[in-house]
């Protein structure tokens, strides 16, 4: 909420500077988000009147003006503004004046100048040149009562500051200048100038028939008829200026008066054109299908959840939000109906957002507006209407006040001992009572307990904690003691056998992957298809229909990212995500970090598609395959050695999927996308993917020292024939189980050959040839030929015994 400091000080003027006042409000919970001067610095600009305006002899668009600035002689000033004419009073920058800085940041100095041969002794100013507005349509015209020679800052009251408050929803009583002033008076002890609302003389007996059919929508409805007003009357300059400084532009006098009282007292109201109302008014809930054209030009369709004000023919207003175009006041309006009501906050909350707009009225009503002041505020609005738009024939009808369902305000008790414990400092009962009295709250006291009956404008005082907050605000948050924590402080050191999730992210990124962050809410179809999960965890209030369940796998999110990138012509995609999944598990109990019945483990998933390498000249392009992503998984787990065994996964190709085992425990899967999901997602190439438990990836072995071999190693190549069903893992197990007396240091498979079977050369043999390189060494001495042969024969014997392998001749 924005307002000028000068308006606030009319209600309450504490002996504080602008900065001190802002600090006081902020420390009381009314955060001052910005302090902004009304006008930038400038000097020697005064009020002047154009006495003569002659055509410039050498320029069609310039005028030579004689200007009276209250001095002995008139000033000759050349001006090109289209509205420069005799008789108007405008700001005049005298010679030596400094105008606000321009785009270059330098102030503009006024000197004696010559324009097309005519000397000019000053400058006539527009609002834009003074940085008062963006209007550059001509000179800033002042009122005829402006004193000649008066400093323009004094005349326009430009030495003022705009306060912008960032209010929390519980501070609805501060959504007006008077409401903020009431808080300032409580905080500083300065006197509060409360406005008075004298009842106007009723000069007519007209009443408009009003029926409140929905007491749960409207608790109080007040209104009166005012006849023979002048809607074309000009809004006073002081009101226009105050509205502008509150961020509200001037519309018409009647609309401006309604807005002015809303900013002044926090009371939204509405003015109907009485002659456009058919019959009486009915305050009710809308009916499905009813339509209303609003003042902002949009047409909305209401239902039975939206409150309306209707006449006998149609809906005329959205209750508490915005009026309708059909009964809006115009330049032809003569008779008006003025309405002020109490709308229940729950009946207004969220309604304007259904129609994709918000209003100042709705903002206030959904937080709570004082139901006890509708009649007094109508008197205030009526008086302003008579003063500004009144005519000799203006008449006022009596106020029709219907109180159908006013809120019952239950008393709230504050235990002083409890308040001291929550606030964290000792306070006496007298201090607490004084703080609450300063806020204008009616209290009764017993030993150790203060009971408060909240006023009608305080919708936020409902429980004991609300009163404790009020006491704290009055004491001042800056006065609370600085109490250090008493809990023991112990450093939480990560064990050396564990790396951080951040380090893992860096490792995956180093492999060429890019991290993605996705919602944990996914489409139910993903869970059924990609996870074979018939009963996913459903959300009670999903943010979108396609995000209705919690994910039990990260793969669906990565496939969505892949599809998004491929649709935008990405040729090579390598993405990963580190996130949480959600599984049903009856064994999980409620703790500080868990929810009963649900397991929430962290996982890491990756997906690759496209070429194996980025575009380059040094190697022939090839598509990524299963062994590429398998290698990435091995790199992430290194130096620990995972085991891959054939498996099935609902999202992966049945023949190109492996379960990843680490120390005999399954930690995830790696494989190619299932062909049917590739077809369903319309993918030209099947992506490769993996999903692993995060905890397994974070564990690592502590590095140990191993000395460099003193003696030269020996390599021996062997080739064995085995059946094509023998896996690489079985081959390595047989080799390492051979009794080589500790001489075998490494074994690498470097070639596979499957010969064709004769006589039909198109049919392959059922055997494969595996070529292996064995690396042998000893820490004691150089190996002899006998030792080398014994170790090699031991490996061959182990392959023969365990796999039925035979040495290839």
CSV table of N, CA and C in Angstrom, one decimal, residues 275-358:
chain,number,residue,atom,x,y,z
A,275,UNK,N,-31.0,5.7,-11.9
A,275,UNK,CA,-32.0,5.6,-12.9
A,275,UNK,C,-31.8,4.4,-13.8
A,276,UNK,N,-30.7,3.7,-13.7
A,276,UNK,CA,-30.4,2.5,-14.4
A,276,UNK,C,-30.7,1.2,-13.7
A,277,UNK,N,-31.2,1.4,-12.4
A,277,UNK,CA,-31.6,0.2,-11.6
A,277,UNK,C,-33.0,-0.1,-11.9
A,278,UNK,N,-33.3,-1.4,-12.2
A,278,UNK,CA,-34.7,-1.8,-12.5
A,278,UNK,C,-35.3,-2.4,-11.2
A,279,UNK,N,-36.2,-1.6,-10.6
A,279,UNK,CA,-36.8,-2.1,-9.4
A,279,UNK,C,-35.9,-2.0,-8.2
A,280,UNK,N,-35.9,-3.0,-7.3
A,280,UNK,CA,-35.0,-2.9,-6.2
A,280,UNK,C,-33.7,-3.8,-6.4
A,281,UNK,N,-32.9,-3.9,-5.4
A,281,UNK,CA,-31.7,-4.7,-5.4
A,281,UNK,C,-31.9,-6.0,-4.6
A,282,UNK,N,-31.2,-7.0,-5.0
A,282,UNK,CA,-31.2,-8.3,-4.3
A,282,UNK,C,-29.8,-8.7,-4.1
A,283,UNK,N,-29.3,-8.9,-2.8
A,283,UNK,CA,-28.0,-9.3,-2.5
A,283,UNK,C,-28.0,-10.8,-2.3
A,284,UNK,N,-27.4,-11.5,-3.2
A,284,UNK,CA,-27.6,-13.0,-3.2
A,284,UNK,C,-26.3,-13.7,-3.9
A,285,UNK,N,-26.3,-15.0,-3.8
A,285,UNK,CA,-25.3,-15.8,-4.6
A,285,UNK,C,-25.8,-15.8,-6.0
A,286,UNK,N,-24.8,-15.9,-6.9
A,286,UNK,CA,-25.1,-16.0,-8.3
A,286,UNK,C,-25.7,-17.3,-8.7
A,287,UNK,N,-26.3,-17.2,-9.9
A,287,UNK,CA,-26.9,-18.4,-10.5
A,287,UNK,C,-26.0,-18.9,-11.7
A,288,UNK,N,-25.8,-20.2,-11.8
A,288,UNK,CA,-25.0,-20.7,-12.9
A,288,UNK,C,-25.4,-20.2,-14.2
A,289,UNK,N,-24.5,-19.6,-15.0
A,289,UNK,CA,-24.8,-19.1,-16.3
A,289,UNK,C,-25.1,-17.6,-16.4
A,290,UNK,N,-25.3,-17.0,-15.3
A,290,UNK,CA,-25.5,-15.5,-15.3
A,290,UNK,C,-24.3,-14.8,-15.7
A,291,UNK,N,-24.4,-13.8,-16.5
A,291,UNK,CA,-23.3,-13.0,-17.0
A,291,UNK,C,-23.4,-11.5,-16.6
A,292,UNK,N,-22.2,-10.9,-16.5
A,292,UNK,CA,-22.1,-9.5,-16.1
A,292,UNK,C,-21.0,-8.9,-16.8
A,293,UNK,N,-21.2,-7.7,-17.5
A,293,UNK,CA,-20.2,-6.9,-18.0
A,293,UNK,C,-19.7,-5.9,-17.0
A,294,UNK,N,-18.4,-6.0,-16.6
A,294,UNK,CA,-17.8,-5.3,-15.5
A,294,UNK,C,-17.4,-3.9,-16.0
A,295,UNK,N,-17.0,-3.1,-15.0
A,295,UNK,CA,-16.5,-1.7,-15.3
A,295,UNK,C,-15.2,-1.8,-16.1
A,296,UNK,N,-14.4,-2.9,-16.0
A,296,UNK,CA,-13.1,-3.0,-16.7
A,296,UNK,C,-13.3,-3.4,-18.2
A,297,UNK,N,-14.6,-3.6,-18.6
A,297,UNK,CA,-14.9,-4.0,-20.0
A,297,UNK,C,-15.0,-5.5,-20.2
A,298,UNK,N,-14.6,-6.3,-19.3
A,298,UNK,CA,-14.7,-7.8,-19.5
A,298,UNK,C,-16.0,-8.3,-19.0
A,299,UNK,N,-16.4,-9.4,-19.7
A,299,UNK,CA,-17.7,-10.0,-19.3
A,299,UNK,C,-17.4,-11.4,-18.6
A,300,UNK,N,-18.0,-11.6,-17.5
A,300,UNK,CA,-17.7,-12.8,-16.7
A,300,UNK,C,-19.0,-13.6,-16.5
A,301,UNK,N,-18.9,-14.9,-16.4
A,301,UNK,CA,-20.0,-15.8,-16.1
A,301,UNK,C,-19.9,-16.3,-14.7
A,302,UNK,N,-20.9,-16.1,-13.8
A,302,UNK,CA,-20.8,-16.4,-12.4
A,302,UNK,C,-21.5,-17.7,-12.2
A,303,UNK,N,-21.4,-18.2,-10.9
A,303,UNK,CA,-22.1,-19.4,-10.5
A,303,UNK,C,-22.5,-19.2,-9.1
A,304,UNK,N,-22.9,-20.3,-8.4
A,304,UNK,CA,-23.5,-20.1,-7.1
A,304,UNK,C,-22.4,-20.0,-6.0
A,305,UNK,N,-21.2,-19.9,-6.4
A,305,UNK,CA,-20.1,-19.6,-5.4
A,305,UNK,C,-19.6,-18.2,-5.4
A,306,UNK,N,-20.2,-17.4,-6.3
A,306,UNK,CA,-19.9,-16.0,-6.4
A,306,UNK,C,-21.0,-15.1,-6.0
A,307,UNK,N,-20.8,-14.1,-5.1
A,307,UNK,CA,-21.8,-13.2,-4.6
A,307,UNK,C,-22.1,-12.1,-5.6
A,308,UNK,N,-23.3,-11.7,-5.8
A,308,UNK,CA,-23.7,-10.6,-6.7
A,308,UNK,C,-24.7,-9.7,-6.1
A,309,UNK,N,-24.8,-8.5,-6.7
A,309,UNK,CA,-26.0,-7.6,-6.4
A,309,UNK,C,-26.8,-7.5,-7.7
A,310,UNK,N,-28.0,-7.9,-7.6
A,310,UNK,CA,-28.8,-7.9,-8.9
A,310,UNK,C,-30.1,-7.1,-8.7
A,311,UNK,N,-30.6,-6.6,-9.8
A,311,UNK,CA,-31.9,-5.9,-9.8
A,311,UNK,C,-33.0,-6.9,-10.3
A,312,UNK,N,-34.1,-6.4,-10.7
A,312,UNK,CA,-35.2,-7.3,-11.1
A,312,UNK,C,-34.9,-8.0,-12.5
A,313,UNK,N,-34.0,-7.4,-13.2
A,313,UNK,CA,-33.7,-7.9,-14.6
A,313,UNK,C,-32.4,-8.6,-14.8
A,314,UNK,N,-31.4,-8.2,-14.1
A,314,UNK,CA,-30.0,-8.7,-14.4
A,314,UNK,C,-29.1,-8.5,-13.2
A,315,UNK,N,-27.9,-9.1,-13.2
A,315,UNK,CA,-26.9,-8.9,-12.3
A,315,UNK,C,-26.2,-7.6,-12.6
A,316,UNK,N,-26.0,-6.8,-11.5
A,316,UNK,CA,-25.5,-5.4,-11.7
A,316,UNK,C,-24.1,-5.2,-11.1
A,317,UNK,N,-23.6,-6.2,-10.2
A,317,UNK,CA,-22.3,-6.0,-9.6
A,317,UNK,C,-21.8,-7.3,-9.0
A,318,UNK,N,-20.5,-7.5,-9.0
A,318,UNK,CA,-19.9,-8.6,-8.3
A,318,UNK,C,-19.7,-8.1,-6.9
A,319,UNK,N,-20.3,-8.8,-5.9
A,319,UNK,CA,-20.3,-8.4,-4.5
A,319,UNK,C,-18.9,-8.2,-4.0
A,320,UNK,N,-18.6,-7.0,-3.5
A,320,UNK,CA,-17.3,-6.7,-2.9
A,320,UNK,C,-16.1,-6.7,-3.8
A,321,UNK,N,-16.3,-6.8,-5.1
A,321,UNK,CA,-15.2,-6.9,-6.0
A,321,UNK,C,-15.2,-5.7,-7.0
A,322,UNK,N,-16.3,-5.7,-7.9
A,322,UNK,CA,-16.3,-4.7,-8.9
A,322,UNK,C,-17.8,-4.5,-9.4
A,323,UNK,N,-18.1,-3.2,-9.7
A,323,UNK,CA,-19.4,-2.9,-10.2
A,323,UNK,C,-19.6,-3.3,-11.7
A,324,UNK,N,-20.8,-3.3,-12.1
A,324,UNK,CA,-21.2,-3.6,-13.5
A,324,UNK,C,-21.2,-2.4,-14.3
A,325,UNK,N,-21.0,-2.6,-15.6
A,325,UNK,CA,-21.0,-1.5,-16.6
A,325,UNK,C,-22.4,-0.9,-16.8
A,326,UNK,N,-23.5,-1.7,-16.6
A,326,UNK,CA,-24.8,-1.3,-16.9
A,326,UNK,C,-25.3,-0.2,-16.0
A,327,UNK,N,-24.9,-0.2,-14.7
A,327,UNK,CA,-25.4,0.8,-13.8
A,327,UNK,C,-24.3,1.8,-13.4
A,328,UNK,N,-23.2,1.9,-14.2
A,328,UNK,CA,-22.1,2.7,-13.8
A,328,UNK,C,-22.5,4.2,-14.0
A,329,UNK,N,-21.9,5.1,-13.2
A,329,UNK,CA,-22.2,6.5,-13.3
A,329,UNK,C,-21.5,7.0,-14.5
A,330,UNK,N,-22.1,8.1,-15.2
A,330,UNK,CA,-21.5,8.7,-16.4
A,330,UNK,C,-21.8,10.2,-16.3
A,331,UNK,N,-21.4,10.9,-17.4
A,331,UNK,CA,-21.6,12.3,-17.4
A,331,UNK,C,-23.1,12.7,-17.4
A,332,UNK,N,-24.0,11.8,-17.7
A,332,UNK,CA,-25.4,12.0,-17.8
A,332,UNK,C,-26.1,11.6,-16.5
A,333,UNK,N,-25.4,11.1,-15.6
A,333,UNK,CA,-26.0,10.7,-14.3
A,333,UNK,C,-26.5,11.9,-13.5
A,334,UNK,N,-27.8,11.7,-13.0
A,334,UNK,CA,-28.3,12.8,-12.2
A,334,UNK,C,-28.6,12.3,-10.8
A,335,UNK,N,-29.1,11.1,-10.7
A,335,UNK,CA,-29.4,10.5,-9.4
A,335,UNK,C,-28.6,9.3,-9.1
A,336,UNK,N,-28.1,9.1,-7.9
A,336,UNK,CA,-27.2,8.0,-7.6
A,336,UNK,C,-27.7,7.3,-6.3
A,337,UNK,N,-27.2,6.0,-6.2
A,337,UNK,CA,-27.5,5.2,-5.0
A,337,UNK,C,-26.1,4.8,-4.5
A,338,UNK,N,-25.8,5.2,-3.3
A,338,UNK,CA,-24.5,5.0,-2.6
A,338,UNK,C,-24.6,3.8,-1.7
A,339,UNK,N,-23.7,2.9,-1.9
A,339,UNK,CA,-23.8,1.6,-1.1
A,339,UNK,C,-22.5,1.4,-0.4
A,340,UNK,N,-22.6,1.0,0.9
A,340,UNK,CA,-21.4,0.5,1.7
A,340,UNK,C,-21.9,-0.7,2.5
A,341,UNK,N,-21.2,-1.8,2.4
A,341,UNK,CA,-21.6,-3.1,3.0
A,341,UNK,C,-20.5,-3.8,3.7
A,342,UNK,N,-20.9,-4.7,4.5
A,342,UNK,CA,-19.9,-5.7,5.1
A,342,UNK,C,-20.1,-7.0,4.5
A,343,UNK,N,-19.0,-7.4,3.7
A,343,UNK,CA,-19.0,-8.7,3.1
A,343,UNK,C,-18.2,-9.7,3.9
A,344,UNK,N,-18.7,-10.9,4.1
A,344,UNK,CA,-17.9,-11.9,4.8
A,344,UNK,C,-16.6,-12.2,4.1
A,345,UNK,N,-15.5,-12.1,4.8
A,345,UNK,CA,-14.2,-12.4,4.1
A,345,UNK,C,-14.1,-13.7,3.3
A,346,UNK,N,-14.7,-14.8,3.9
A,346,UNK,CA,-14.6,-16.1,3.2
A,346,UNK,C,-15.5,-16.1,2.0
A,347,UNK,N,-16.5,-15.2,1.9
A,347,UNK,CA,-17.3,-15.2,0.7
A,347,UNK,C,-16.7,-14.4,-0.4
A,348,UNK,N,-15.7,-13.6,-0.1
A,348,UNK,CA,-15.0,-12.8,-1.2
A,348,UNK,C,-13.6,-13.4,-1.6
A,349,UNK,N,-13.0,-14.1,-0.6
A,349,UNK,CA,-11.6,-14.6,-0.8
A,349,UNK,C,-11.6,-15.5,-2.1
A,350,UNK,N,-10.6,-15.2,-3.0
A,350,UNK,CA,-10.4,-16.0,-4.1
A,350,UNK,C,-11.3,-15.8,-5.3
A,351,UNK,N,-12.4,-15.0,-5.1
A,351,UNK,CA,-13.3,-14.9,-6.2
A,351,UNK,C,-12.8,-14.1,-7.4
A,352,UNK,N,-12.1,-13.0,-7.1
A,352,UNK,CA,-11.6,-12.2,-8.2
A,352,UNK,C,-10.5,-13.0,-9.0
A,353,UNK,N,-9.8,-13.8,-8.4
A,353,UNK,CA,-8.7,-14.6,-9.1
A,353,UNK,C,-9.3,-15.6,-10.0
A,354,UNK,N,-10.6,-16.0,-9.8
A,354,UNK,CA,-11.2,-16.9,-10.7
A,354,UNK,C,-11.4,-16.3,-12.0
A,355,UNK,N,-11.5,-14.9,-12.0
A,355,UNK,CA,-11.7,-14.2,-13.3
A,355,UNK,C,-10.4,-13.5,-13.8
A,356,UNK,N,-9.3,-13.9,-13.2
A,356,UNK,CA,-8.0,-13.4,-13.6
A,356,UNK,C,-7.8,-11.9,-13.5
A,357,UNK,N,-8.3,-11.3,-12.4
A,357,UNK,CA,-8.0,-9.9,-12.1
A,357,UNK,C,-8.2,-9.7,-10.6
A,358,UNK,N,-7.7,-8.6,-10.1
A,358,UNK,CA,-7.8,-8.3,-8.7
A,358,UNK,C,-8.2,-6.8,-8.6
